[in-house]
Coordinates of C-alpha atoms in Angstrom, one line a residue:
Chain A
E702 CA 10.7 20.2 27.9
P703 CA 11.1 21.3 24.3
E704 CA 8.7 19.6 21.9
V705 CA 7.8 19.6 18.2
T706 CA 4.4 21.2 17.7
Q707 CA 2.2 20.8 14.5
T708 CA -0.8 22.7 13.2
P709 CA -3.5 22.1 12.4
S710 CA -4.3 19.3 14.3
H711 CA -7.1 18.3 11.9
Q712 CA -7.7 19.5 8.4
V713 CA -10.5 18.5 6.1
T714 CA -10.2 19.4 2.3
Q715 CA -11.7 18.7 -1.0
M716 CA -10.0 16.7 -3.6
G717 CA -7.8 19.0 -5.7
Q718 CA -7.1 21.5 -3.1
E719 CA -3.8 22.6 -1.8
V720 CA -2.9 22.0 1.8
I721 CA -0.1 23.3 4.0
L722 CA 0.9 21.4 7.2
R723 CA 3.0 23.2 9.5
C724 CA 5.5 22.2 12.1
V725 CA 7.7 24.1 14.5
P726 CA 10.7 21.8 15.3
I727 CA 12.7 21.8 18.5
S728 CA 14.6 24.9 18.3
N729 CA 18.3 23.6 18.3
H730 CA 17.7 20.7 16.1
L731 CA 19.0 20.6 12.5
Y732 CA 17.5 17.8 10.6
F733 CA 13.7 17.7 9.8
Y734 CA 11.3 15.0 8.7
W735 CA 8.0 14.3 7.6
Y736 CA 6.2 10.9 7.9
R737 CA 2.7 9.8 7.3
Q738 CA 0.4 6.9 8.6
I739 CA -2.7 5.8 6.8
L740 CA -5.3 4.8 9.2
G741 CA -4.3 0.9 10.3
Q742 CA -0.9 0.9 8.7
K743 CA 2.6 1.5 9.7
V744 CA 4.3 5.1 9.8
E745 CA 6.1 5.6 6.4
F746 CA 9.0 8.0 5.6
L747 CA 8.2 10.8 3.4
V748 CA 11.2 13.2 3.3
S749 CA 14.1 14.4 5.2
F750 CA 15.6 18.1 5.2
Y751 CA 18.8 19.5 6.2
N752 CA 20.7 22.7 5.6
N753 CA 17.9 23.9 3.6
E754 CA 17.5 21.3 1.3
I755 CA 16.1 17.8 1.0
S756 CA 18.5 15.0 2.0
E757 CA 16.3 12.1 1.1
K758 CA 12.8 11.4 -0.2
S759 CA 10.6 8.3 -0.8
E760 CA 8.8 7.2 -3.8
I761 CA 5.5 8.5 -2.1
F762 CA 6.8 12.2 -2.2
D763 CA 6.2 12.9 -5.8
D764 CA 5.8 16.2 -7.6
Q765 CA 2.7 16.9 -5.6
F766 CA 4.6 17.3 -2.4
S767 CA 7.1 20.1 -1.3
V768 CA 8.8 21.3 1.8
E769 CA 10.0 24.6 2.9
R770 CA 11.6 26.2 5.9
P771 CA 10.3 29.6 5.3
D772 CA 12.0 31.2 8.3
G773 CA 14.1 30.1 11.3
S774 CA 11.3 28.2 13.1
N775 CA 8.6 26.9 10.7
F776 CA 9.0 23.8 8.5
T777 CA 6.2 23.1 6.0
L778 CA 4.7 20.3 4.0
K779 CA 2.7 21.3 1.0
I780 CA 0.6 19.0 -0.9
R781 CA -0.3 20.8 -4.3
S782 CA -3.3 18.9 -5.3
T783 CA -5.0 16.5 -2.8
K784 CA -6.0 13.0 -3.8
L785 CA -8.4 11.1 -1.7
E786 CA -5.4 8.7 -1.0
D787 CA -3.6 11.5 0.8
S788 CA -5.9 11.0 3.7
A789 CA -3.6 10.1 6.5
M790 CA -1.9 11.3 9.8
Y791 CA 1.1 13.6 8.9
F792 CA 3.7 13.6 11.5
C793 CA 6.8 16.1 11.7
A794 CA 9.9 15.0 13.5
S795 CA 13.3 16.7 14.3
R796 CA 16.5 15.6 15.6
G797 CA 20.0 17.0 16.2
G798 CA 22.0 18.3 19.2
G799 CA 23.8 16.9 22.0
Q800 CA 24.2 13.3 23.2
D801 CA 20.6 12.6 21.9
Q802 CA 21.3 13.5 18.3
E803 CA 20.2 10.6 16.7
T804 CA 16.8 10.4 18.4
Q805 CA 13.8 11.8 16.2
Y806 CA 11.2 13.6 18.2
F807 CA 7.6 13.6 16.7
G808 CA 4.9 16.3 16.8
P809 CA 1.4 15.4 17.8
G810 CA 0.6 14.8 14.1
T811 CA -2.0 16.5 11.7
R812 CA -5.0 14.4 10.7
L813 CA -5.6 15.1 7.0
L814 CA -9.0 14.0 5.5
V815 CA -9.5 14.5 1.8
L816 CA -13.2 14.4 0.6
Chain B
A659 CA 16.0 -0.5 2.0
Q660 CA 15.9 -1.9 5.7
T661 CA 13.1 -3.9 6.6
V662 CA 11.7 -4.2 10.2
T663 CA 9.3 -7.0 11.1
Q664 CA 7.1 -7.2 14.2
S665 CA 5.5 -10.5 14.1
Q666 CA 3.0 -10.0 16.8
P667 CA 0.0 -7.9 15.6
E668 CA -1.4 -8.1 19.2
M669 CA -0.3 -8.9 22.6
S670 CA -2.6 -8.9 26.0
V671 CA -1.1 -8.7 29.5
Q672 CA -2.5 -8.7 32.9
E673 CA -1.9 -5.6 34.9
A674 CA 1.3 -5.9 36.8
E675 CA 2.5 -8.6 34.7
T676 CA 5.2 -8.6 32.0
V677 CA 5.1 -8.7 28.4
T678 CA 7.7 -8.8 25.6
L679 CA 7.3 -7.4 22.1
S680 CA 9.4 -8.9 19.4
C681 CA 11.2 -7.0 16.6
T682 CA 13.7 -8.3 14.1
Y683 CA 15.5 -6.1 11.4
D684 CA 17.4 -6.5 8.2
T685 CA 20.5 -4.5 7.5
S686 CA 24.1 -4.7 6.3
E687 CA 25.2 -1.7 8.2
S688 CA 27.1 -2.1 11.5
D689 CA 26.5 1.3 12.9
Y690 CA 22.9 2.3 13.5
Y691 CA 20.2 3.0 16.0
L692 CA 17.2 1.1 17.2
F693 CA 14.0 2.6 18.7
W694 CA 10.7 1.6 20.4
Y695 CA 8.0 4.3 19.9
K696 CA 4.5 4.1 21.6
Q697 CA 1.3 5.4 20.0
P698 CA -1.6 5.6 22.4
P699 CA -5.0 6.4 20.9
S700 CA -4.4 10.0 20.6
R701 CA -1.9 8.7 17.5
Q702 CA 1.0 10.9 19.0
M703 CA 4.4 9.0 18.7
I704 CA 6.1 8.9 21.8
L705 CA 9.7 7.6 22.2
V706 CA 10.1 4.6 24.9
I707 CA 13.6 3.7 24.4
R708 CA 16.7 3.6 22.1
Q709 CA 19.5 1.6 21.5
E710 CA 22.9 2.2 20.0
A711 CA 24.2 -0.9 17.8
Y712 CA 27.7 -0.3 19.0
K713 CA 26.7 -0.6 22.6
Q714 CA 26.4 -4.3 23.9
Q715 CA 24.6 -3.2 26.9
N716 CA 20.7 -3.4 26.9
A717 CA 19.2 0.1 27.3
T718 CA 16.6 0.3 30.2
E719 CA 14.2 2.9 30.9
N720 CA 12.4 2.5 34.2
R721 CA 10.0 -0.5 33.5
F722 CA 11.1 -0.7 29.9
S723 CA 14.0 -2.7 28.8
V724 CA 15.4 -4.3 25.6
N725 CA 17.2 -7.5 24.7
F726 CA 19.3 -6.4 21.8
Q727 CA 20.8 -9.3 19.8
K728 CA 23.0 -7.7 17.1
A729 CA 24.2 -10.8 15.4
A730 CA 20.4 -12.0 15.3
K731 CA 19.2 -8.9 14.2
S732 CA 16.8 -8.8 17.2
F733 CA 15.5 -6.0 19.3
S734 CA 12.7 -7.2 21.8
L735 CA 10.9 -4.8 24.2
K736 CA 9.9 -5.8 27.7
I737 CA 7.3 -4.1 29.8
S738 CA 7.6 -4.8 33.2
D739 CA 4.9 -4.2 36.1
S740 CA 2.4 -3.4 33.2
Q741 CA 0.0 -0.5 33.9
L742 CA -3.2 0.4 32.2
G743 CA -1.6 3.4 30.7
D744 CA 0.8 1.2 28.8
A745 CA -2.0 0.3 26.4
A746 CA -1.1 1.5 23.0
M747 CA 0.5 0.5 19.6
Y748 CA 4.2 -0.3 20.0
F749 CA 6.3 0.5 16.8
C750 CA 10.0 -0.6 16.6
A751 CA 12.0 1.4 14.4
Y752 CA 15.6 1.5 12.7
A753 CA 17.7 4.5 12.0
N754 CA 20.5 4.9 9.8
D755 CA 21.4 8.3 8.1
Y756 CA 18.5 10.1 7.3
K757 CA 15.3 8.2 8.0
L758 CA 13.4 5.8 10.4
S759 CA 12.0 2.7 8.9
F760 CA 9.2 1.2 11.0
G761 CA 7.7 -2.2 11.8
A762 CA 3.9 -2.7 11.5
G763 CA 3.3 -2.3 15.0
T764 CA 2.0 -4.4 18.0
T765 CA -1.1 -3.5 19.9
V766 CA -0.8 -4.0 23.7
T767 CA -4.0 -4.5 25.8
V768 CA -3.6 -4.4 29.5
R769 CA -6.4 -6.3 31.4
A770 CA -7.2 -4.9 35.0

């Protein structure tokens, strides 16, 4: 069964450093998302991406964040200068195609720790 | 912005028994989707069940079923014949257009 994959599973970085989180969505999906979950809190929407551009972004998604689909398979989230409060689980999700087109399928997440 | 409310932070159920998780949401839309996701200790988000708002029939997936009350904006999840593997955090989510809005989650523990 197709699935969303994410790398790395864990990332530890120093405050101020840049990180790139990678995702490979399900191959025939057209819509891509990033969410984050701070430990003990609810899952929060960051950004949606369709047709090579951002469809919507939340207030969390400020100028420190960017997304890119550099090729036909990868979807990346870059945090340019990490802050302590960026420590969270980051989930990639994708949807689109067929009868189940409204369902978002999540990757296993990347656990980011900023020191 | 849509608001999703899960009023039960924790629920406990005896193995083989039934537990119902509540969820309410706020929207002015008539066409939308609702989901329940399960998050085990690994923290992966796993789809449990989905419901289209235009369908009156309640969705069912094996031991999982929902009670969708559109007028009341209520979307509860029933887990029947609970198993130890059902222990997890359960999130209710609302979808319209581009994004999911999640509730705060309900932690389900299953007693052997």
